[in-house]
Amino acid sequence: MHTQRQRQRIAQLFGLLLSFAPLTMTAQVVQDPPFGRPDAVVDLASHEGVQLVKGQWRYHDVQIVDAESRSVGPDLRPSGSQTIKTYDYSPHAGPADFDDSQWEAIDATSLDQRRSTAKVCFNWYRINVTVPEKIGNFSTAGSTVGTARCPASLASLAGRSSRDLTLPTE
């Protein structure tokens, strides 16, 4: 059985833990993009949108490959003395200047078509865009370009690719 002193300590500890609860129970808030409402939107999942930005969607599977690295060092980075086996992926297609010209060219309206093989799989979707001088009646000169992704069936779009090209209101 707990003594009175033990019960007091447990109650104090519980009270202390509860005092920290508001710090750990904050929720993430999803907000609109910081640039506000767009003046123009280009749908990059349409033939017209892709033509407008002189783009071409490209697709490529990602391969998981064996790789070597250094073990964890005292600085908690891969600076240790041992060589260890790990994994990497290929190709590293993140940089804007990556040459994807040999990749499969795909139709903009087929972006939601399943191309992966299931289980453990990753893939790249890329498009290079040229912002046109006008989108409809809107002049793009001096505008800020933002991107948005539509989640339906496009969850695997790479961060540097986007489904929509959005030009925001100043």
Tab-separated table of N, CA and C in Angstrom:
chain	number	residue	atom	x	y	z
A	1	MET	N	0.837	-1.183	0.000
A	1	MET	CA	0.000	0.000	0.000
A	1	MET	C	0.875	1.237	0.000
A	2	HIS	N	0.341	2.265	-0.615
A	2	HIS	CA	1.071	3.520	-0.672
A	2	HIS	C	0.863	4.301	0.614
A	3	THR	N	1.908	4.916	1.078
A	3	THR	CA	1.790	5.791	2.234
A	3	THR	C	1.266	7.131	1.767
A	4	GLN	N	0.876	7.955	2.709
A	4	GLN	CA	0.376	9.298	2.392
A	4	GLN	C	1.435	10.092	1.636
A	5	ARG	N	2.669	9.981	2.020
A	5	ARG	CA	3.773	10.711	1.383
A	5	ARG	C	3.957	10.244	-0.072
A	6	GLN	N	3.867	8.931	-0.306
A	6	GLN	CA	3.994	8.411	-1.667
A	6	GLN	C	2.854	8.912	-2.547
A	7	ARG	N	1.633	8.947	-1.991
A	7	ARG	CA	0.493	9.440	-2.762
A	7	ARG	C	0.679	10.910	-3.116
A	8	GLN	N	1.211	11.698	-2.192
A	8	GLN	CA	1.450	13.123	-2.461
A	8	GLN	C	2.477	13.287	-3.578
A	9	ARG	N	3.537	12.506	-3.538
A	9	ARG	CA	4.571	12.597	-4.577
A	9	ARG	C	4.015	12.188	-5.946
A	10	ILE	N	3.217	11.136	-5.953
A	10	ILE	CA	2.595	10.707	-7.212
A	10	ILE	C	1.680	11.812	-7.728
A	11	ALA	N	0.899	12.421	-6.859
A	11	ALA	CA	-0.001	13.507	-7.264
A	11	ALA	C	0.800	14.701	-7.770
A	12	GLN	N	1.904	15.034	-7.121
A	12	GLN	CA	2.747	16.144	-7.569
A	12	GLN	C	3.350	15.848	-8.941
A	13	LEU	N	3.845	14.632	-9.105
A	13	LEU	CA	4.421	14.234	-10.386
A	13	LEU	C	3.359	14.280	-11.484
A	14	PHE	N	2.167	13.775	-11.192
A	14	PHE	CA	1.076	13.800	-12.160
A	14	PHE	C	0.712	15.247	-12.508
A	15	GLY	N	0.664	16.110	-11.509
A	15	GLY	CA	0.373	17.528	-11.750
A	15	GLY	C	1.440	18.183	-12.613
A	16	LEU	N	2.698	17.843	-12.360
A	16	LEU	CA	3.793	18.379	-13.157
A	16	LEU	C	3.673	17.923	-14.606
A	17	LEU	N	3.377	16.649	-14.805
A	17	LEU	CA	3.203	16.130	-16.165
A	17	LEU	C	2.044	16.815	-16.870
A	18	LEU	N	0.945	17.038	-16.166
A	18	LEU	CA	-0.204	17.714	-16.772
A	18	LEU	C	0.113	19.158	-17.142
A	19	SER	N	1.003	19.787	-16.395
A	19	SER	CA	1.343	21.179	-16.713
A	19	SER	C	2.076	21.289	-18.046
A	20	PHE	N	2.726	20.203	-18.484
A	20	PHE	CA	3.410	20.205	-19.777
A	20	PHE	C	2.496	19.768	-20.923
A	21	ALA	N	1.342	19.236	-20.622
A	21	ALA	CA	0.437	18.715	-21.649
A	21	ALA	C	0.085	19.746	-22.718
A	22	PRO	N	-0.234	21.001	-22.367
A	22	PRO	CA	-0.564	21.956	-23.434
A	22	PRO	C	0.585	22.177	-24.412
A	23	LEU	N	1.812	22.001	-23.966
A	23	LEU	CA	2.953	22.187	-24.855
A	23	LEU	C	3.050	21.077	-25.893
A	24	THR	N	2.599	19.893	-25.545
A	24	THR	CA	2.723	18.763	-26.458
A	24	THR	C	1.451	18.476	-27.239
A	25	MET	N	0.367	19.135	-26.931
A	25	MET	CA	-0.900	18.848	-27.585
A	25	MET	C	-1.285	19.891	-28.626
A	26	THR	N	-0.322	20.582	-29.181
A	26	THR	CA	-0.640	21.547	-30.226
A	26	THR	C	-0.824	20.808	-31.539
A	27	ALA	N	-1.811	21.211	-32.298
A	27	ALA	CA	-2.107	20.554	-33.568
A	27	ALA	C	-1.510	21.348	-34.717
A	28	GLN	N	-1.169	20.633	-35.770
A	28	GLN	CA	-0.689	21.293	-36.976
A	28	GLN	C	-1.892	21.875	-37.701
A	29	VAL	N	-1.763	23.104	-38.156
A	29	VAL	CA	-2.849	23.771	-38.857
A	29	VAL	C	-2.475	23.884	-40.328
A	30	VAL	N	-3.362	23.409	-41.181
A	30	VAL	CA	-3.143	23.528	-42.617
A	30	VAL	C	-3.678	24.882	-43.048
A	31	GLN	N	-2.838	25.660	-43.701
A	31	GLN	CA	-3.226	27.000	-44.111
A	31	GLN	C	-3.129	27.134	-45.615
A	32	ASP	N	-3.770	28.176	-46.121
A	32	ASP	CA	-3.635	28.494	-47.533
A	32	ASP	C	-2.201	28.900	-47.812
A	33	PRO	N	-1.760	28.770	-49.051
A	33	PRO	CA	-0.414	29.220	-49.394
A	33	PRO	C	-0.237	30.690	-49.017
A	34	PRO	N	0.975	31.103	-48.697
A	34	PRO	CA	1.207	32.461	-48.223
A	34	PRO	C	0.966	33.533	-49.274
A	35	PHE	N	0.825	33.150	-50.533
A	35	PHE	CA	0.691	34.159	-51.572
A	35	PHE	C	-0.758	34.511	-51.883
A	36	GLY	N	-1.721	33.915	-51.225
A	36	GLY	CA	-3.118	34.298	-51.421
A	36	GLY	C	-3.768	33.640	-52.623
A	37	ARG	N	-4.823	34.270	-53.072
A	37	ARG	CA	-5.639	33.734	-54.166
A	37	ARG	C	-4.985	33.996	-55.514
A	38	PRO	N	-4.929	32.995	-56.396
A	38	PRO	CA	-4.234	33.178	-57.674
A	38	PRO	C	-5.011	34.038	-58.665
A	39	ASP	N	-4.262	34.759	-59.480
A	39	ASP	CA	-4.849	35.510	-60.589
A	39	ASP	C	-5.055	34.612	-61.796
A	40	ALA	N	-4.263	33.569	-61.907
A	40	ALA	CA	-4.364	32.646	-63.037
A	40	ALA	C	-3.919	31.264	-62.583
A	41	VAL	N	-4.522	30.245	-63.169
A	41	VAL	CA	-4.174	28.859	-62.861
A	41	VAL	C	-3.995	28.111	-64.176
A	42	VAL	N	-2.940	27.325	-64.255
A	42	VAL	CA	-2.698	26.475	-65.413
A	42	VAL	C	-2.828	25.029	-64.944
A	43	ASP	N	-3.709	24.282	-65.557
A	43	ASP	CA	-3.903	22.874	-65.211
A	43	ASP	C	-2.905	22.036	-65.996
A	44	LEU	N	-1.884	21.569	-65.321
A	44	LEU	CA	-0.842	20.787	-65.982
A	44	LEU	C	-1.245	19.332	-66.202
A	45	ALA	N	-2.477	19.005	-65.896
A	45	ALA	CA	-3.003	17.677	-66.200
A	45	ALA	C	-3.909	17.739	-67.425
A	46	SER	N	-3.773	18.804	-68.199
A	46	SER	CA	-4.564	18.947	-69.426
A	46	SER	C	-3.627	19.225	-70.597
A	47	HIS	N	-4.078	18.882	-71.806
A	47	HIS	CA	-3.286	19.155	-73.010
A	47	HIS	C	-3.050	20.655	-73.159
A	48	GLU	N	-4.100	21.447	-72.931
A	48	GLU	CA	-3.997	22.898	-73.099
A	48	GLU	C	-2.991	23.501	-72.132
A	49	GLY	N	-3.035	23.070	-70.867
A	49	GLY	CA	-2.117	23.598	-69.867
A	49	GLY	C	-0.670	23.279	-70.185
A	50	VAL	N	-0.404	22.047	-70.591
A	50	VAL	CA	0.959	21.637	-70.924
A	50	VAL	C	1.453	22.381	-72.162
A	51	GLN	N	0.587	22.570	-73.154
A	51	GLN	CA	0.972	23.336	-74.348
A	51	GLN	C	1.293	24.777	-73.977
A	52	LEU	N	0.489	25.363	-73.086
A	52	LEU	CA	0.680	26.759	-72.699
A	52	LEU	C	2.061	26.994	-72.085
A	53	VAL	N	2.553	26.039	-71.297
A	53	VAL	CA	3.857	26.197	-70.635
A	53	VAL	C	4.977	25.495	-71.397
A	54	LYS	N	4.675	25.044	-72.607
A	54	LYS	CA	5.655	24.344	-73.457
A	54	LYS	C	6.301	23.182	-72.704
A	55	GLY	N	5.471	22.428	-72.019
A	55	GLY	CA	5.970	21.334	-71.195
A	55	GLY	C	5.764	19.977	-71.817
A	56	GLN	N	6.352	18.985	-71.189
A	56	GLN	CA	6.154	17.581	-71.548
A	56	GLN	C	6.360	16.770	-70.278
A	57	TRP	N	5.326	16.080	-69.850
A	57	TRP	CA	5.469	15.223	-68.684
A	57	TRP	C	6.366	14.040	-69.025
A	58	ARG	N	7.207	13.662	-68.061
A	58	ARG	CA	8.094	12.511	-68.215
A	58	ARG	C	7.962	11.630	-66.975
A	59	TYR	N	8.148	10.338	-67.193
A	59	TYR	CA	7.995	9.355	-66.123
A	59	TYR	C	9.194	8.412	-66.118
A	60	HIS	N	9.582	7.987	-64.898
A	60	HIS	CA	10.647	6.993	-64.781
A	60	HIS	C	10.513	6.271	-63.446
A	61	ASP	N	10.697	4.944	-63.473
A	61	ASP	CA	10.739	4.169	-62.230
A	61	ASP	C	12.015	4.499	-61.472
A	62	VAL	N	11.954	4.372	-60.174
A	62	VAL	CA	13.125	4.542	-59.315
A	62	VAL	C	13.582	3.156	-58.883
A	63	GLN	N	14.877	2.918	-58.931
A	63	GLN	CA	15.429	1.643	-58.480
A	63	GLN	C	16.061	1.833	-57.095
A	64	ILE	N	15.831	0.865	-56.228
A	64	ILE	CA	16.508	0.826	-54.932
A	64	ILE	C	17.787	0.030	-55.170
A	65	VAL	N	18.933	0.618	-54.848
A	65	VAL	CA	20.214	-0.017	-55.150
A	65	VAL	C	21.054	-0.167	-53.883
A	66	ASP	N	21.884	-1.216	-53.861
A	66	ASP	CA	22.825	-1.394	-52.757
A	66	ASP	C	23.841	-0.264	-52.790
A	67	ALA	N	24.256	0.166	-51.621
A	67	ALA	CA	25.241	1.243	-51.534
A	67	ALA	C	26.086	1.041	-50.283
A	68	GLU	N	27.191	1.743	-50.240
A	68	GLU	CA	28.042	1.739	-49.053
A	68	GLU	C	28.036	3.131	-48.450
A	69	SER	N	28.213	3.171	-47.142
A	69	SER	CA	28.283	4.444	-46.434
A	69	SER	C	29.227	4.266	-45.256
A	70	ARG	N	29.424	5.309	-44.526
A	70	ARG	CA	30.234	5.249	-43.311
A	70	ARG	C	29.302	5.035	-42.128
A	71	SER	N	29.791	4.367	-41.109
A	71	SER	CA	29.000	4.180	-39.895
A	71	SER	C	28.820	5.524	-39.191
A	72	VAL	N	27.926	5.527	-38.229
A	72	VAL	CA	27.656	6.752	-37.473
A	72	VAL	C	28.870	7.094	-36.621
A	73	GLY	N	29.280	8.353	-36.697
A	73	GLY	CA	30.416	8.812	-35.918
A	73	GLY	C	29.977	9.546	-34.668
A	74	PRO	N	30.928	10.070	-33.901
A	74	PRO	CA	30.602	10.777	-32.663
A	74	PRO	C	29.766	12.036	-32.904
A	75	ASP	N	29.819	12.566	-34.121
A	75	ASP	CA	29.031	13.757	-34.448
A	75	ASP	C	27.630	13.398	-34.947
A	76	LEU	N	27.265	12.105	-34.840
A	76	LEU	CA	25.976	11.576	-35.274
A	76	LEU	C	25.750	11.717	-36.776
A	77	ARG	N	26.824	11.790	-37.510
A	77	ARG	CA	26.786	11.848	-38.969
A	77	ARG	C	27.505	10.616	-39.513
A	78	PRO	N	27.421	10.362	-40.802
A	78	PRO	CA	28.123	9.199	-41.351
A	78	PRO	C	29.622	9.463	-41.471
A	79	SER	N	30.269	9.633	-40.331
A	79	SER	CA	31.700	9.940	-40.304
A	79	SER	C	32.488	8.887	-39.531
A	80	GLY	N	31.851	7.763	-39.245
A	80	GLY	CA	32.502	6.714	-38.467
A	80	GLY	C	33.605	6.013	-39.237
A	81	SER	N	34.283	5.119	-38.570
A	81	SER	CA	35.449	4.454	-39.156
A	81	SER	C	35.087	3.235	-39.996
A	82	GLN	N	33.892	2.698	-39.834
A	82	GLN	CA	33.519	1.490	-40.558
A	82	GLN	C	32.730	1.812	-41.825
A	83	THR	N	32.935	0.969	-42.829
A	83	THR	CA	32.108	1.033	-44.030
A	83	THR	C	30.935	0.090	-43.810
A	84	ILE	N	29.726	0.586	-44.043
A	84	ILE	CA	28.540	-0.237	-43.825
A	84	ILE	C	27.732	-0.348	-45.112
A	85	LYS	N	26.910	-1.391	-45.170
A	85	LYS	CA	26.009	-1.596	-46.302
A	85	LYS	C	24.714	-0.847	-46.038
A	86	THR	N	24.210	-0.178	-47.047
A	86	THR	CA	22.936	0.520	-46.932
A	86	THR	C	22.267	0.516	-48.302
A	87	TYR	N	21.344	1.407	-48.511
A	87	TYR	CA	20.624	1.478	-49.780
A	87	TYR	C	20.568	2.919	-50.262
A	88	ASP	N	20.407	3.074	-51.539
A	88	ASP	CA	20.242	4.376	-52.171
A	88	ASP	C	19.168	4.199	-53.234
A	89	TYR	N	18.870	5.247	-53.934
A	89	TYR	CA	17.924	5.149	-55.038
A	89	TYR	C	18.553	5.759	-56.281
A	90	SER	N	18.049	5.345	-57.422
A	90	SER	CA	18.568	5.837	-58.686
A	90	SER	C	17.408	5.921	-59.675
A	91	PRO	N	17.351	6.976	-60.435
A	91	PRO	CA	18.264	8.109	-60.535
A	91	PRO	C	17.946	9.190	-59.500
A	92	HIS	N	18.933	10.045	-59.245
A	92	HIS	CA	18.749	11.221	-58.394
A	92	HIS	C	18.289	12.356	-59.305
A	93	ALA	N	17.002	12.431	-59.519
A	93	ALA	CA	16.448	13.339	-60.533
A	93	ALA	C	15.883	14.624	-59.946
A	94	GLY	N	16.278	15.003	-58.756
A	94	GLY	CA	15.751	16.205	-58.128
A	94	GLY	C	16.198	17.526	-58.719
A	95	PRO	N	17.461	17.675	-59.111
A	95	PRO	CA	17.918	18.977	-59.612
A	95	PRO	C	17.169	19.407	-60.874
A	96	ALA	N	16.928	20.699	-60.991
A	96	ALA	CA	16.190	21.237	-62.142
A	96	ALA	C	16.902	20.947	-63.455
A	97	ASP	N	18.237	20.877	-63.444
A	97	ASP	CA	18.983	20.667	-64.688
A	97	ASP	C	19.212	19.180	-65.011
A	98	PHE	N	18.556	18.284	-64.284
A	98	PHE	CA	18.691	16.853	-64.546
A	98	PHE	C	18.164	16.547	-65.950
A	99	ASP	N	18.897	15.733	-66.701
A	99	ASP	CA	18.497	15.388	-68.068
A	99	ASP	C	17.541	14.195	-68.048
A	100	ASP	N	16.261	14.473	-68.251
A	100	ASP	CA	15.260	13.409	-68.296
A	100	ASP	C	14.768	13.157	-69.722
A	101	SER	N	15.531	13.600	-70.709
A	101	SER	CA	15.086	13.521	-72.106
A	101	SER	C	14.904	12.087	-72.605
A	102	GLN	N	15.548	11.116	-71.972
A	102	GLN	CA	15.407	9.723	-72.396
A	102	GLN	C	14.274	8.998	-71.664
A	103	TRP	N	13.630	9.680	-70.744
A	103	TRP	CA	12.540	9.074	-69.994
A	103	TRP	C	11.293	8.968	-70.860
A	104	GLU	N	10.377	8.124	-70.431
A	104	GLU	CA	9.105	7.958	-71.127
A	104	GLU	C	8.310	9.264	-71.083
A	105	ALA	N	7.921	9.757	-72.252
A	105	ALA	CA	7.048	10.931	-72.335
A	105	ALA	C	5.617	10.434	-72.144
A	106	ILE	N	4.891	11.080	-71.241
A	106	ILE	CA	3.519	10.636	-70.983
A	106	ILE	C	2.539	11.769	-71.227
A	107	ASP	N	1.331	11.392	-71.558
A	107	ASP	CA	0.258	12.340	-71.821
A	107	ASP	C	-0.202	12.975	-70.512
A	108	ALA	N	-0.452	14.267	-70.538
A	108	ALA	CA	-0.866	14.992	-69.339
A	108	ALA	C	-2.151	14.435	-68.739
A	109	THR	N	-3.040	13.953	-69.569
A	109	THR	CA	-4.314	13.452	-69.058
A	109	THR	C	-4.197	12.049	-68.464
A	110	SER	N	-3.009	11.453	-68.529
A	110	SER	CA	-2.824	10.103	-67.981
A	110	SER	C	-2.048	10.110	-66.664
A	111	LEU	N	-1.892	11.270	-66.038
A	111	LEU	CA	-1.103	11.346	-64.805
A	111	LEU	C	-1.664	10.482	-63.681
A	112	ASP	N	-2.969	10.295	-63.661
A	112	ASP	CA	-3.550	9.495	-62.588
A	112	ASP	C	-3.553	7.999	-62.900
A	113	GLN	N	-2.996	7.615	-64.032
A	113	GLN	CA	-2.902	6.206	-64.410
A	113	GLN	C	-1.817	5.519	-63.579
A	114	ARG	N	-2.106	4.348	-63.077
A	114	ARG	CA	-1.140	3.620	-62.251
A	114	ARG	C	0.012	3.109	-63.113
A	115	ARG	N	1.217	3.450	-62.699
A	115	ARG	CA	2.403	3.006	-63.426
A	115	ARG	C	3.342	2.179	-62.550
A	116	SER	N	3.178	2.252	-61.258
A	116	SER	CA	4.087	1.531	-60.369
A	116	SER	C	3.721	0.052	-60.317
A	117	THR	N	4.587	-0.727	-59.693
A	117	THR	CA	4.405	-2.176	-59.659
A	117	THR	C	3.902	-2.697	-58.321
A	118	ALA	N	3.575	-1.825	-57.395
A	118	ALA	CA	3.083	-2.186	-56.063
A	118	ALA	C	4.229	-2.589	-55.144
A	119	LYS	N	3.882	-3.084	-53.952
A	119	LYS	CA	4.851	-3.418	-52.912
A	119	LYS	C	5.750	-2.209	-52.635
A	120	VAL	N	7.063	-2.360	-52.736
A	120	VAL	CA	7.983	-1.244	-52.505
A	120	VAL	C	8.344	-0.648	-53.860
A	121	CYS	N	7.838	0.527	-54.129
A	121	CYS	CA	8.127	1.147	-55.422
A	121	CYS	C	8.064	2.666	-55.290
A	122	PHE	N	8.876	3.310	-56.078
A	122	PHE	CA	8.931	4.764	-56.137
A	122	PHE	C	9.052	5.142	-57.601
A	123	ASN	N	8.656	6.350	-57.914
A	123	ASN	CA	8.784	6.789	-59.295
A	123	ASN	C	8.872	8.304	-59.375
A	124	TRP	N	9.376	8.771	-60.497
A	124	TRP	CA	9.519	10.194	-60.760
A	124	TRP	C	8.500	10.621	-61.806
A	125	TYR	N	7.882	11.764	-61.581
A	125	TYR	CA	7.098	12.477	-62.580
A	125	TYR	C	7.755	13.845	-62.673
A	126	ARG	N	8.122	14.252	-63.873
A	126	ARG	CA	8.796	15.542	-64.044
A	126	ARG	C	8.182	16.299	-65.211
A	127	ILE	N	8.218	17.614	-65.087
A	127	ILE	CA	7.842	18.486	-66.191
A	127	ILE	C	8.642	19.771	-66.045
A	128	ASN	N	9.191	20.240	-67.145
A	128	ASN	CA	9.832	21.549	-67.175
A	128	ASN	C	8.825	22.508	-67.783
A	129	VAL	N	8.693	23.673	-67.187
A	129	VAL	CA	7.709	24.638	-67.678
A	129	VAL	C	8.378	25.953	-68.032
A	130	THR	N	7.802	26.639	-68.999
A	130	THR	CA	8.182	27.999	-69.347
A	130	THR	C	6.958	28.858	-69.071
A	131	VAL	N	7.092	29.809	-68.166
A	131	VAL	CA	5.954	30.666	-67.831
A	131	VAL	C	5.656	31.552	-69.034
A	132	PRO	N	4.435	31.482	-69.574
A	132	PRO	CA	4.095	32.294	-70.743
A	132	PRO	C	3.934	33.765	-70.364
A	133	GLU	N	4.016	34.646	-71.353
A	133	GLU	CA	3.836	36.078	-71.093
A	133	GLU	C	2.430	36.383	-70.606
A	134	LYS	N	1.455	35.626	-71.103
A	134	LYS	CA	0.065	35.827	-70.687
A	134	LYS	C	-0.604	34.487	-70.433
A	135	ILE	N	-1.468	34.479	-69.446
A	135	ILE	CA	-2.363	33.353	-69.203
A	135	ILE	C	-3.760	33.946	-69.268
A	136	GLY	N	-4.457	33.660	-70.348
A	136	GLY	CA	-5.732	34.341	-70.584
A	136	GLY	C	-5.461	35.822	-70.772
A	137	ASN	N	-6.128	36.667	-70.001
A	137	ASN	CA	-5.910	38.116	-70.058
A	137	ASN	C	-4.880	38.587	-69.040
A	138	PHE	N	-4.328	37.679	-68.255
A	138	PHE	CA	-3.405	38.052	-67.180
A	138	PHE	C	-1.967	38.078	-67.678
A	139	SER	N	-1.293	39.212	-67.481
A	139	SER	CA	0.119	39.341	-67.826
A	139	SER	C	0.950	38.788	-66.670
A	140	THR	N	1.860	37.880	-66.977
A	140	THR	CA	2.652	37.234	-65.925
A	140	THR	C	3.905	38.019	-65.530
A	141	ALA	N	4.211	39.093	-66.238
A	141	ALA	CA	5.422	39.875	-65.944
A	141	ALA	C	5.419	40.330	-64.486
A	142	GLY	N	6.493	40.033	-63.782
A	142	GLY	CA	6.649	40.465	-62.390
A	142	GLY	C	5.841	39.656	-61.386
A	143	SER	N	5.176	38.611	-61.826
A	143	SER	CA	4.341	37.810	-60.928
A	143	SER	C	5.171	36.771	-60.181
A	144	THR	N	4.599	36.268	-59.121
A	144	THR	CA	5.191	35.179	-58.363
A	144	THR	C	4.515	33.891	-58.794
A	145	VAL	N	5.301	32.849	-59.004
A	145	VAL	CA	4.751	31.557	-59.411
A	145	VAL	C	4.724	30.638	-58.198
A	146	GLY	N	3.600	30.003	-57.998
A	146	GLY	CA	3.464	29.017	-56.933
A	146	GLY	C	2.990	27.713	-57.526
A	147	THR	N	3.156	26.634	-56.794
A	147	THR	CA	2.685	25.333	-57.272
A	147	THR	C	1.759	24.722	-56.241
A	148	ALA	N	0.868	23.910	-56.716
A	148	ALA	CA	-0.030	23.158	-55.838
A	148	ALA	C	-0.192	21.780	-56.430
A	149	ARG	N	-0.326	20.797	-55.578
A	149	ARG	CA	-0.539	19.427	-56.043
A	149	ARG	C	-1.925	18.982	-55.631
A	150	CYS	N	-2.591	18.297	-56.505
A	150	CYS	CA	-3.880	17.696	-56.184
A	150	CYS	C	-3.619	16.275	-55.710
A	151	PRO	N	-4.078	15.919	-54.515
A	151	PRO	CA	-3.708	14.625	-53.950
A	151	PRO	C	-4.326	13.410	-54.623
A	152	ALA	N	-5.439	13.548	-55.282
A	152	ALA	CA	-6.130	12.380	-55.832
A	152	ALA	C	-5.245	11.630	-56.821
A	153	SER	N	-4.801	10.470	-56.433
A	153	SER	CA	-3.989	9.573	-57.265
A	153	SER	C	-2.634	10.147	-57.654
A	154	LEU	N	-2.267	11.307	-57.132
A	154	LEU	CA	-0.988	11.904	-57.506
A	154	LEU	C	-0.090	12.080	-56.295
A	155	ALA	N	-0.270	11.255	-55.297
A	155	ALA	CA	0.510	11.394	-54.072
A	155	ALA	C	1.990	11.188	-54.308
A	156	SER	N	2.350	10.507	-55.369
A	156	SER	CA	3.762	10.231	-55.604
A	156	SER	C	4.449	11.276	-56.461
A	157	LEU	N	3.765	12.383	-56.750
A	157	LEU	CA	4.433	13.431	-57.519
A	157	LEU	C	5.622	13.955	-56.736
A	158	ALA	N	6.728	14.078	-57.372
A	158	ALA	CA	7.924	14.582	-56.700
A	158	ALA	C	7.734	16.042	-56.345
A	159	GLY	N	8.425	16.492	-55.318
A	159	GLY	CA	8.295	17.863	-54.851
A	159	GLY	C	8.612	18.898	-55.905
A	160	ARG	N	9.484	18.582	-56.836
A	160	ARG	CA	9.842	19.548	-57.856
A	160	ARG	C	8.882	19.508	-59.043
A	161	SER	N	8.013	18.547	-59.072
A	161	SER	CA	6.996	18.490	-60.111
A	161	SER	C	5.699	19.001	-59.516
A	162	SER	N	4.803	19.397	-60.355
A	162	SER	CA	3.523	19.842	-59.832
A	162	SER	C	2.440	19.593	-60.852
A	163	ARG	N	1.244	19.542	-60.380
A	163	ARG	CA	0.120	19.360	-61.282
A	163	ARG	C	-0.376	20.707	-61.768
A	164	ASP	N	-0.406	21.690	-60.920
A	164	ASP	CA	-0.906	23.001	-61.297
A	164	ASP	C	0.171	24.054	-61.125
A	165	LEU	N	0.224	24.975	-62.051
A	165	LEU	CA	1.102	26.132	-61.967
A	165	LEU	C	0.199	27.298	-61.625
A	166	THR	N	0.421	27.937	-60.501
A	166	THR	CA	-0.466	28.979	-60.026
A	166	THR	C	0.276	30.299	-59.963
A	167	LEU	N	-0.328	31.328	-60.499
A	167	LEU	CA	0.231	32.674	-60.412
A	167	LEU	C	-0.618	33.460	-59.431
A	168	PRO	N	-0.049	33.835	-58.282
A	168	PRO	CA	-0.836	34.430	-57.206
A	168	PRO	C	-1.119	35.917	-57.388
A	169	THR	N	-2.121	36.372	-56.648
A	169	THR	CA	-2.457	37.786	-56.579
A	169	THR	C	-1.386	38.507	-55.778
A	170	GLU	N	-1.046	39.699	-56.181
A	170	GLU	CA	-0.053	40.490	-55.437
A	170	GLU	C	-0.628	40.938	-54.116
